[in-house]
Amino acid sequence: MAVPRVSSLSSLSTLDSEIGLAKKLWNKCRRETTFALYTPFTVCLASGNLKVDSFRHYISQDVCFLKAFAQAYELAEEYADDDDEKFAIAELRKGILKELKMYYSFVQEWGTDSNAEITHNPATVRYTNFLLATTSGKVEGQKAPGKLATPFEKTKVAAYTLGAMTPCMRLYAFFGKEFQKFVHPNEESHPYMKWIETYSSESFQASALQTEDLLDKLSVSLTGEELDIIEKLYYQAMKLEIEFFNAQPLSQPVNAPLIKDPKFTEDRLMLFSDFDLTCTVLDSSAILAEIAIVTAPKLDQPQLETPTDRMSSADLRKTWEILSNRYVEEHEQCMESIMASGKAEEFKYEVLEKALEQLAEFEKRANDRVIESEVLKGLNIEDIKRAGERLILQDGCTAFFQKLIQSNNIDLKVHILSYCWCGCLIRSAFSSAGLDTLSIHANELVFSDSVSTGEILKIMESPINKVQAFHNILKDCEDKRNVRVYVGDSVGDILCLLEADIGIVIGNSTSLRKIAAHFGISFVPLFSGLVMKQKECREGSPSKWNSRTGILYTVSSWAEIHAFILGW
């Protein structure tokens, strides 16, 4: 049982109205940014173990890219109607020419033949063609403008051009800052330090910001339809960036995407996930309670003398409120009791497992109170199924599972482990998205003639139950090696997260962080953990992930999980 966490959208919409177009578009493309960050090439580059031949090839491709950028800036400067805008674009073009000089120094430093004929990847050609077509006013779905006669037409094309260029500038500035985290002064020099220093530098960060400011200014006078075109150009540019990085050839083992690991020709991927607040936006207990309240008889309605007599809607709401408040209060007391012992100096799984027996007892008592209260009595199974079909899942969750089960090249099993009181609700939620093959392990409401009796068939109530189910599932899959990934968000998932080879935490549960800190468990951003694993790679195969290390990997979204496991 849990109480729903609700966030206000009013403050977000107010903030969104105060930021410029460029920042709004960058925020909209967070998913694409994540996929670009997790490409095999960028992971290797960040780790510093990217092979020189791969870096040489990348430089040869990016030189072509930068030349197209310089040409695009030159045309944009010509189109700009304002002297200040012309000057700003000219300065940005100088920055690109400076970048080109740096790349030519790379050519000399890494022994590349600058006179050799370079074959450009199709991905490189697609991006440069897209960029140069945009600068000439040829936008997909739009008629070519011909001669740009008026200042407004020129400004519009300049804005379109900046819309196609800005995401690249911001993405490289983002990469620079992200990769800078992996350059440590006490370690051997990062072989691609100069590249990282360039894109993390204040001057490049300022150039990216200046490009965004220009896009904002040039787009002020545009219509809603024209702003939609800029959004499409921005998104297309981000997709082409991902394709560009994915197209860079590698001849070394890489830890991402996980399913591309050669060992999956023999091994099996076992993916486990929690449901409430991991996959969903709201906790299912609140949804079931709301169904009970909405469908319950009102005080002014006649009560029927049947075996499924129910409380009135008002009484149900009051009872649910009492149950919820008591759950929150006692859960906090339980957490304090678990952490009453001294803080652990090092992580020991058995000590944590023993301590969580208190939580198991608390959850059982809480469920018993729900049954005794009869708040779940009289629910029609069809109402529950409809609620499941309308259940809002976390952004990117459905798309991830849909693509995952379509991965025919690997042996795969997916299991959902949940405290949810009604497995039917979970099955309906996933079935409505075509995900009937997921195995659901949850509690079940007891029904009589399609109406719930108020009883719960208790299968999974605690972290102890979850990890037992985790092990029982694995026992039936011992015919080959299993690579175990678990995704969860709360203390209820902590044992499974630790038992998995890769335990991924989504969300910001305060109680999970407190328990983890007390028992010596550390959190590492997944991308940082991936880069560190990449540094450990040796010839022949990627680095191995291990269970019970006391390290859990955090993500900000399902897009990160998607990028790490499946790639673009």
XYZ file of C-alpha atoms in Angstrom:
568
model
C 0.000 0.000 0.000
C 1.213 3.518 -0.724
C -0.102 7.046 -0.928
C -0.060 8.722 -4.367
C 2.462 11.442 -5.037
C 0.880 14.279 -7.000
C 2.833 17.116 -8.616
C 1.471 20.480 -9.669
C 1.723 21.311 -13.360
C 0.825 24.985 -12.947
C 4.318 26.021 -11.868
C 5.833 24.083 -14.764
C 3.633 25.747 -17.369
C 4.425 29.171 -15.888
C 8.130 28.444 -16.082
C 7.768 27.148 -19.655
C 6.160 30.425 -20.745
C 9.111 32.385 -19.392
C 11.859 30.567 -21.313
C 12.821 31.085 -24.952
C 12.025 28.905 -27.943
C 15.476 27.304 -28.078
C 15.335 26.163 -24.453
C 11.786 24.835 -24.897
C 12.884 22.787 -27.894
C 15.941 21.452 -26.037
C 13.722 20.398 -23.138
C 11.309 18.697 -25.554
C 14.188 16.685 -26.998
C 15.482 15.264 -23.713
C 14.723 11.759 -24.950
C 16.828 12.298 -28.096
C 19.618 13.847 -26.017
C 19.694 10.713 -23.881
C 19.898 8.423 -26.911
C 22.758 10.498 -28.336
C 24.631 10.280 -25.020
C 24.288 6.487 -24.842
C 25.566 5.655 -28.346
C 28.509 3.209 -28.352
C 30.820 5.841 -29.818
C 30.071 8.484 -27.185
C 30.397 5.944 -24.346
C 33.842 4.935 -25.610
C 34.873 8.552 -26.169
C 33.812 9.556 -22.649
C 35.659 6.601 -21.112
C 38.872 7.400 -22.970
C 39.308 3.900 -24.377
C 37.983 4.731 -27.845
C 40.401 3.268 -30.376
C 42.457 5.793 -32.303
C 41.252 4.558 -35.701
C 37.650 5.214 -34.656
C 38.517 8.711 -33.479
C 40.351 9.419 -36.749
C 37.309 8.333 -38.729
C 35.033 10.493 -36.592
C 37.264 13.540 -37.133
C 37.200 13.016 -40.911
C 33.392 12.945 -40.808
C 33.063 15.902 -38.462
C 35.343 18.063 -40.623
C 32.786 17.687 -43.412
C 30.067 18.506 -40.941
C 31.834 21.641 -39.685
C 32.414 22.890 -43.220
C 28.678 22.646 -43.846
C 28.095 24.511 -40.590
C 30.435 27.328 -41.646
C 28.622 27.587 -44.976
C 25.238 27.638 -43.231
C 26.334 30.438 -40.901
C 27.593 32.415 -43.884
C 24.182 32.168 -45.577
C 22.345 32.921 -42.340
C 24.452 36.070 -41.906
C 23.470 37.149 -45.405
C 19.782 36.602 -44.636
C 19.761 38.390 -41.254
C 18.145 41.820 -41.467
C 19.552 43.294 -38.262
C 23.203 44.453 -37.972
C 23.510 43.041 -34.449
C 22.242 39.678 -35.672
C 24.646 39.752 -38.620
C 27.539 40.456 -36.255
C 26.505 37.671 -33.861
C 26.252 35.131 -36.700
C 29.642 36.225 -38.039
C 31.146 35.607 -34.588
C 29.597 32.152 -34.450
C 31.050 31.371 -37.870
C 34.489 32.395 -36.579
C 33.992 29.897 -33.757
C 33.290 27.137 -36.279
C 36.421 28.025 -38.254
C 38.356 27.858 -34.981
C 36.900 24.391 -34.401
C 38.036 23.357 -37.867
C 41.592 24.472 -37.042
C 41.477 22.323 -33.920
C 40.295 19.364 -35.984
C 43.102 19.874 -38.465
C 45.509 19.764 -35.505
C 43.890 16.436 -34.561
C 44.614 15.217 -38.086
C 48.300 16.009 -37.609
C 48.453 14.737 -34.018
C 46.813 11.391 -34.789
C 48.721 10.813 -37.995
C 45.790 11.003 -40.398
C 46.603 11.685 -44.032
C 44.963 15.071 -44.677
C 45.373 14.611 -48.436
C 43.662 11.221 -48.512
C 40.261 11.057 -50.144
C 37.569 10.744 -47.492
C 34.428 8.688 -47.955
C 31.594 10.193 -45.974
C 29.144 8.031 -44.076
C 25.549 8.133 -45.348
C 24.612 9.593 -41.939
C 27.086 12.443 -42.434
C 25.758 13.145 -45.909
C 22.136 13.111 -44.683
C 22.884 15.733 -42.048
C 24.913 18.052 -44.289
C 22.336 17.778 -47.079
C 19.553 18.544 -44.596
C 21.425 21.555 -43.230
C 22.311 23.051 -46.609
C 18.805 22.435 -47.967
C 17.396 24.285 -44.970
C 19.713 27.263 -45.519
C 18.389 27.547 -49.087
C 14.818 27.602 -47.778
C 13.990 24.047 -48.896
C 12.053 22.753 -45.933
C 10.353 19.365 -46.106
C 6.677 19.761 -46.945
C 7.179 23.383 -47.989
C 7.451 24.871 -51.462
C 10.948 26.178 -52.275
C 10.839 29.962 -51.806
C 12.748 30.902 -54.973
C 14.375 34.325 -54.710
C 14.148 35.761 -51.204
C 12.839 39.213 -52.025
C 11.682 40.651 -48.694
C 13.532 41.115 -45.381
C 10.854 38.996 -43.668
C 11.416 36.053 -46.032
C 15.150 36.272 -45.419
C 14.692 36.465 -41.647
C 12.390 33.432 -41.778
C 14.997 31.330 -43.624
C 17.692 32.551 -41.217
C 15.477 31.376 -38.341
C 14.936 27.999 -40.040
C 18.703 27.677 -40.482
C 19.344 28.400 -36.815
C 16.611 25.909 -35.923
C 18.575 23.201 -37.752
C 21.944 24.244 -36.240
C 21.127 25.063 -32.624
C 20.566 21.460 -31.419
C 24.033 20.453 -32.595
C 25.679 23.328 -30.723
C 23.731 22.617 -27.551
C 24.343 18.849 -27.800
C 28.112 19.275 -28.107
C 28.102 21.749 -25.205
C 26.164 19.149 -23.199
C 28.623 16.400 -24.137
C 31.553 18.601 -23.128
C 30.190 19.142 -19.631
C 29.118 15.502 -19.209
C 32.444 14.067 -20.375
C 34.398 16.510 -18.226
C 33.138 14.568 -15.181
C 35.262 11.589 -16.241
C 38.549 13.505 -16.477
C 40.267 13.156 -13.106
C 43.482 15.097 -12.297
C 44.985 12.186 -10.312
C 44.646 9.743 -13.218
C 46.600 9.376 -16.424
C 45.738 11.979 -19.008
C 42.542 11.304 -20.940
C 43.613 10.669 -24.565
C 40.808 12.888 -25.845
C 41.281 15.629 -23.258
C 41.675 18.327 -25.922
C 38.313 17.429 -27.479
C 36.594 17.490 -24.073
C 38.259 20.751 -23.048
C 37.121 22.394 -26.280
C 33.445 21.567 -25.855
C 33.342 22.091 -22.086
C 35.142 25.441 -22.337
C 33.425 28.677 -21.384
C 33.880 29.983 -24.915
C 32.034 27.054 -26.525
C 29.320 27.107 -23.872
C 28.881 30.809 -24.640
C 28.687 30.076 -28.379
C 25.936 27.507 -27.800
C 24.016 30.022 -25.695
C 24.522 32.740 -28.294
C 23.151 30.430 -31.007
C 20.071 29.810 -28.868
C 19.618 33.539 -28.243
C 19.794 34.190 -31.978
C 17.159 31.555 -32.665
C 14.910 33.183 -30.068
C 15.339 36.643 -31.624
C 14.897 35.527 -35.234
C 11.722 33.623 -34.405
C 9.923 36.440 -32.565
C 7.969 37.617 -35.620
C 7.127 34.144 -36.960
C 3.629 32.685 -37.133
C 2.526 29.605 -35.204
C 2.839 27.499 -38.359
C 6.389 28.752 -38.958
C 7.330 28.034 -35.337
C 6.016 24.491 -35.844
C 8.382 24.178 -38.819
C 11.319 25.242 -36.627
C 10.322 22.620 -34.060
C 10.294 19.937 -36.775
C 13.700 21.100 -38.030
C 15.116 21.019 -34.504
C 13.781 17.513 -33.909
C 15.041 16.298 -37.297
C 18.493 17.697 -36.522
C 18.560 15.841 -33.199
C 17.617 12.570 -34.917
C 20.354 13.096 -37.499
C 22.867 13.729 -34.697
C 21.977 10.385 -33.115
C 22.349 8.655 -36.482
C 25.680 10.413 -37.013
C 27.135 9.100 -33.741
C 25.614 5.649 -34.212
C 27.225 5.448 -37.657
C 30.773 5.795 -36.313
C 32.478 2.392 -36.787
C 33.972 0.665 -33.747
C 36.270 -2.331 -33.497
C 36.167 -2.878 -29.735
C 33.839 -4.316 -27.070
C 31.266 -1.836 -25.762
C 28.913 -2.102 -22.775
C 26.033 -0.357 -24.539
C 23.490 -1.081 -25.781
C 23.295 -4.037 -23.433
C 21.524 -6.377 -25.878
C 24.280 -5.874 -28.472
C 26.709 -7.666 -26.160
C 27.960 -10.785 -28.057
C 27.288 -12.933 -24.987
C 23.555 -12.719 -25.653
C 24.040 -15.247 -28.430
C 24.278 -17.724 -25.537
C 22.894 -15.908 -22.467
C 19.399 -14.762 -21.553
C 18.261 -11.293 -20.524
C 15.986 -11.461 -17.478
C 14.305 -8.107 -17.013
C 12.369 -7.499 -13.808
C 10.419 -4.360 -12.970
C 8.272 -2.976 -10.214
C 4.939 -1.460 -11.294
C 3.615 1.267 -8.980
C 5.483 4.585 -9.463
C 8.121 2.719 -11.458
C 5.938 2.142 -14.502
C 2.994 4.276 -13.398
C 2.478 7.952 -12.608
C 0.101 7.189 -9.708
C 0.075 4.373 -7.166
C -2.465 1.668 -8.002
C -3.797 1.480 -4.431
C -5.178 5.022 -4.772
C -6.691 4.127 -8.157
C -8.487 1.085 -6.749
C -9.742 3.123 -3.801
C -11.037 5.802 -6.183
C -12.911 3.166 -8.224
C -14.529 1.954 -4.986
C -15.509 5.494 -3.959
C -16.872 6.510 -7.367
C -18.935 3.337 -7.856
C -20.216 3.141 -4.260
C -23.830 4.133 -3.521
C -24.478 7.737 -2.488
C -26.149 8.507 0.824
C -29.423 9.444 -0.887
C -29.576 6.150 -2.791
C -31.443 3.104 -1.373
C -29.221 0.380 0.065
C -29.727 -3.150 -1.281
C -29.745 -6.066 1.106
C -27.252 -8.277 -0.706
C -24.045 -10.104 0.263
C -22.069 -7.272 -1.353
C -23.582 -4.422 0.691
C -21.138 -1.547 0.624
C -20.386 1.597 2.539
C -21.594 4.842 1.068
C -19.247 6.851 -1.104
C -18.731 9.424 1.660
C -17.934 6.760 4.265
C -15.532 5.037 1.879
C -13.668 8.280 1.250
C -13.385 8.950 4.981
C -12.218 5.384 5.681
C -9.641 5.525 2.895
C -8.309 8.817 4.242
C -7.896 7.292 7.701
C -6.119 4.242 6.254
C -3.799 6.386 4.121
C -2.853 8.740 6.938
C -2.182 5.865 9.288
C -0.072 4.120 6.635
C 2.107 7.198 6.125
C 2.553 7.773 9.851
C 3.410 4.166 10.684
C 5.635 3.782 7.611
C 7.767 6.687 8.849
C 7.936 5.078 12.302
C 8.951 1.770 10.720
C 11.741 3.459 8.737
C 13.036 5.112 11.910
C 12.972 1.782 13.746
C 14.885 0.049 10.934
C 17.549 2.745 11.103
C 17.722 2.777 14.919
C 20.897 0.679 14.821
C 24.256 2.255 14.078
C 25.030 3.280 10.512
C 26.811 0.531 8.576
C 30.493 1.063 7.790
C 30.187 -1.214 4.784
C 27.399 -2.832 2.815
C 26.279 -6.288 3.987
C 23.284 -7.764 2.206
C 22.342 -10.133 5.040
C 22.210 -7.308 7.596
C 19.854 -5.296 5.386
C 17.680 -8.338 4.665
C 17.277 -9.021 8.388
C 16.423 -5.384 9.127
C 13.726 -5.335 6.440
C 11.770 -8.046 8.256
C 10.275 -5.156 10.255
C 9.014 -3.601 7.040
C 7.546 -6.932 5.963
C 5.534 -7.163 9.189
C 4.382 -3.559 8.838
C 3.161 -4.095 5.240
C 1.254 -7.238 6.268
C -0.511 -5.350 9.063
C -1.380 -2.494 6.681
C -2.918 -4.920 4.164
C -4.862 -6.666 6.919
C -6.389 -3.306 7.888
C -7.432 -2.724 4.257
C -9.174 -6.109 4.152
C -10.898 -5.537 7.518
C -12.088 -2.080 6.421
C -13.846 -3.558 3.338
C -12.887 -0.507 1.246
C -12.225 -2.849 -1.677
C -15.550 -4.654 -1.411
C -18.021 -4.453 -4.309
C -15.646 -3.499 -7.135
C -16.719 -4.783 -10.528
C -13.915 -6.473 -12.428
C -14.919 -4.676 -15.638
C -14.492 -1.300 -13.913
C -11.003 -2.370 -12.841
C -10.096 -3.480 -16.351
C -11.278 -0.171 -17.803
C -9.229 1.725 -15.224
C -6.208 -0.360 -16.171
C -6.688 0.440 -19.852
C -6.732 4.161 -19.020
C -3.848 3.988 -16.567
C -1.143 6.554 -17.329
C 2.319 5.015 -17.494
C 5.585 6.900 -17.128
C 6.763 8.630 -20.293
C 8.729 6.165 -22.401
C 7.775 3.090 -20.371
C 5.338 1.613 -22.897
C 7.626 2.325 -25.863
C 10.505 0.582 -24.079
C 8.580 -2.614 -23.346
C 7.073 -2.673 -26.838
C 10.478 -2.471 -28.483
C 11.992 -4.884 -25.972
C 9.567 -7.714 -26.708
C 10.145 -7.190 -30.433
C 13.864 -7.967 -29.993
C 13.852 -11.322 -31.738
C 17.623 -11.700 -31.765
C 17.928 -12.396 -28.025
C 16.522 -14.819 -25.477
C 14.394 -12.644 -23.218
C 11.985 -12.925 -20.302
C 10.167 -9.992 -18.666
C 8.603 -10.174 -15.195
C 6.644 -7.499 -13.328
C 6.819 -7.862 -9.517
C 4.302 -5.700 -7.679
C 2.607 -5.028 -4.332
C -0.505 -4.000 -6.304
C -3.672 -5.431 -4.744
C -5.061 -6.466 -8.132
C -2.945 -8.140 -10.800
C -5.886 -7.717 -13.180
C -5.309 -3.938 -13.156
C -1.680 -4.442 -14.226
C -2.557 -6.957 -16.936
C -5.171 -4.577 -18.368
C -2.693 -1.679 -18.368
C -0.098 -3.621 -20.343
C -2.587 -5.520 -22.502
C -4.028 -2.240 -23.805
C -0.549 -1.490 -25.168
C -0.174 -4.917 -26.792
C 2.074 -6.212 -23.996
C 0.234 -9.428 -23.115
C 3.444 -11.482 -22.960
C 4.769 -9.822 -19.795
C 4.582 -12.112 -16.755
C 2.724 -10.405 -13.882
C 3.380 -11.357 -10.248
C 1.115 -9.468 -7.839
C -1.612 -9.803 -5.236
C -5.147 -10.505 -6.445
C -8.564 -9.324 -5.323
C -10.991 -12.148 -4.610
C -14.125 -11.995 -6.807
C -17.551 -13.551 -6.588
C -19.621 -13.247 -9.789
C -17.202 -10.563 -11.078
C -17.611 -8.457 -7.907
C -14.832 -8.165 -5.319
C -15.490 -9.545 -1.844
C -13.017 -7.199 -0.155
C -10.549 -10.009 0.426
C -7.028 -9.913 -1.033
C -5.149 -13.030 -2.083
C -1.815 -11.951 -0.589
C 1.114 -13.037 -2.753
C 3.562 -10.147 -2.613
C 3.536 -7.754 0.336
C 7.130 -6.955 1.203
C 10.733 -6.725 -0.032
C 11.184 -10.243 1.350
C 8.321 -11.590 -0.790
C 9.629 -9.803 -3.861
C 13.146 -11.164 -3.610
C 11.761 -14.679 -2.957
C 9.727 -14.401 -6.160
C 12.817 -13.070 -7.937
C 14.830 -16.149 -6.922
C 12.015 -18.602 -7.650
C 11.675 -17.248 -11.191
C 15.402 -17.589 -11.751
C 15.395 -21.172 -10.456
C 13.132 -22.096 -13.357
C 15.584 -20.544 -15.824
C 18.845 -22.256 -14.908
C 19.323 -23.814 -18.328
C 21.652 -20.947 -19.271
C 23.343 -17.907 -17.774
C 20.943 -15.084 -17.000
C 21.851 -11.405 -17.132
C 19.530 -9.942 -14.509
C 18.265 -6.360 -14.674
C 15.824 -4.976 -12.121
C 14.055 -1.599 -12.338
C 12.439 -0.179 -9.207
C 11.763 2.977 -7.252
C 11.313 2.221 -3.546
C 12.453 0.397 -0.428
C 10.148 -2.427 -1.478
C 12.463 -3.072 -4.426
C 15.788 -2.714 -2.664
C 16.635 -6.404 -2.188
C 15.797 -7.236 -5.810
C 17.773 -4.215 -6.993
C 20.814 -5.484 -5.105
C 20.403 -9.095 -6.198
C 20.241 -8.100 -9.861
C 23.407 -7.778 -11.903
C 22.209 -4.275 -12.763
C 19.831 -2.599 -10.318
C 18.297 0.539 -11.840
C 16.523 3.096 -9.656
C 13.996 5.457 -11.216
C 12.384 8.268 -9.224
C 13.475 10.033 -6.043
C 12.137 8.036 -3.108
C 13.359 9.689 0.094
C 12.911 6.552 2.190
C 14.934 4.494 -0.300
C 17.794 6.989 -0.124
C 17.717 7.036 3.679
C 17.737 3.249 4.007
C 20.478 2.948 1.387
C 22.693 5.516 3.104
C 22.208 3.808 6.464
C 23.182 0.361 5.171
C 26.178 1.396 3.058
C 24.522 1.360 -0.368
C 25.647 3.956 -2.890
C 23.886 5.466 -5.902
C 25.683 6.118 -9.172
C 24.117 7.732 -12.274
C 23.698 4.970 -14.855
C 25.689 6.776 -17.533
C 28.583 7.318 -15.108
C 28.485 3.650 -14.144
C 28.421 2.679 -17.809
C 31.472 4.819 -18.597
C 33.371 3.335 -15.633
C 32.489 -0.176 -16.837
C 33.674 0.794 -20.314
C 37.027 1.831 -18.845
C 37.363 -1.707 -17.467
C 36.766 -3.301 -20.877
C 39.456 -5.579 -22.171
C 39.961 -7.048 -25.643
C 37.327 -9.598 -26.577
C 34.326 -8.771 -24.400
C 32.629 -6.003 -22.423
C 33.137 -5.624 -18.680
C 30.910 -7.793 -16.470
C 28.169 -6.418 -14.209
C 27.810 -8.079 -10.780
C 25.159 -8.451 -8.091
C 25.387 -7.538 -4.386
C 28.051 -4.880 -4.930
C 26.145 -2.321 -2.873
C 25.902 -0.043 -5.923
C 22.602 0.950 -7.528
C 22.332 2.901 -10.768
C 20.016 5.901 -11.041
C 18.162 7.170 -14.110
C 15.979 10.197 -14.715
C 13.609 8.521 -17.175
C 12.640 5.371 -19.041
C 14.432 6.866 -22.043
C 17.724 6.203 -20.235
C 16.771 2.591 -19.600
C 15.738 2.265 -23.249
C 18.989 3.812 -24.504
C 21.137 1.639 -22.220
C 19.443 -1.696 -22.905
C 18.204 -1.330 -26.492
C 19.879 1.711 -28.012
C 18.275 3.933 -30.650
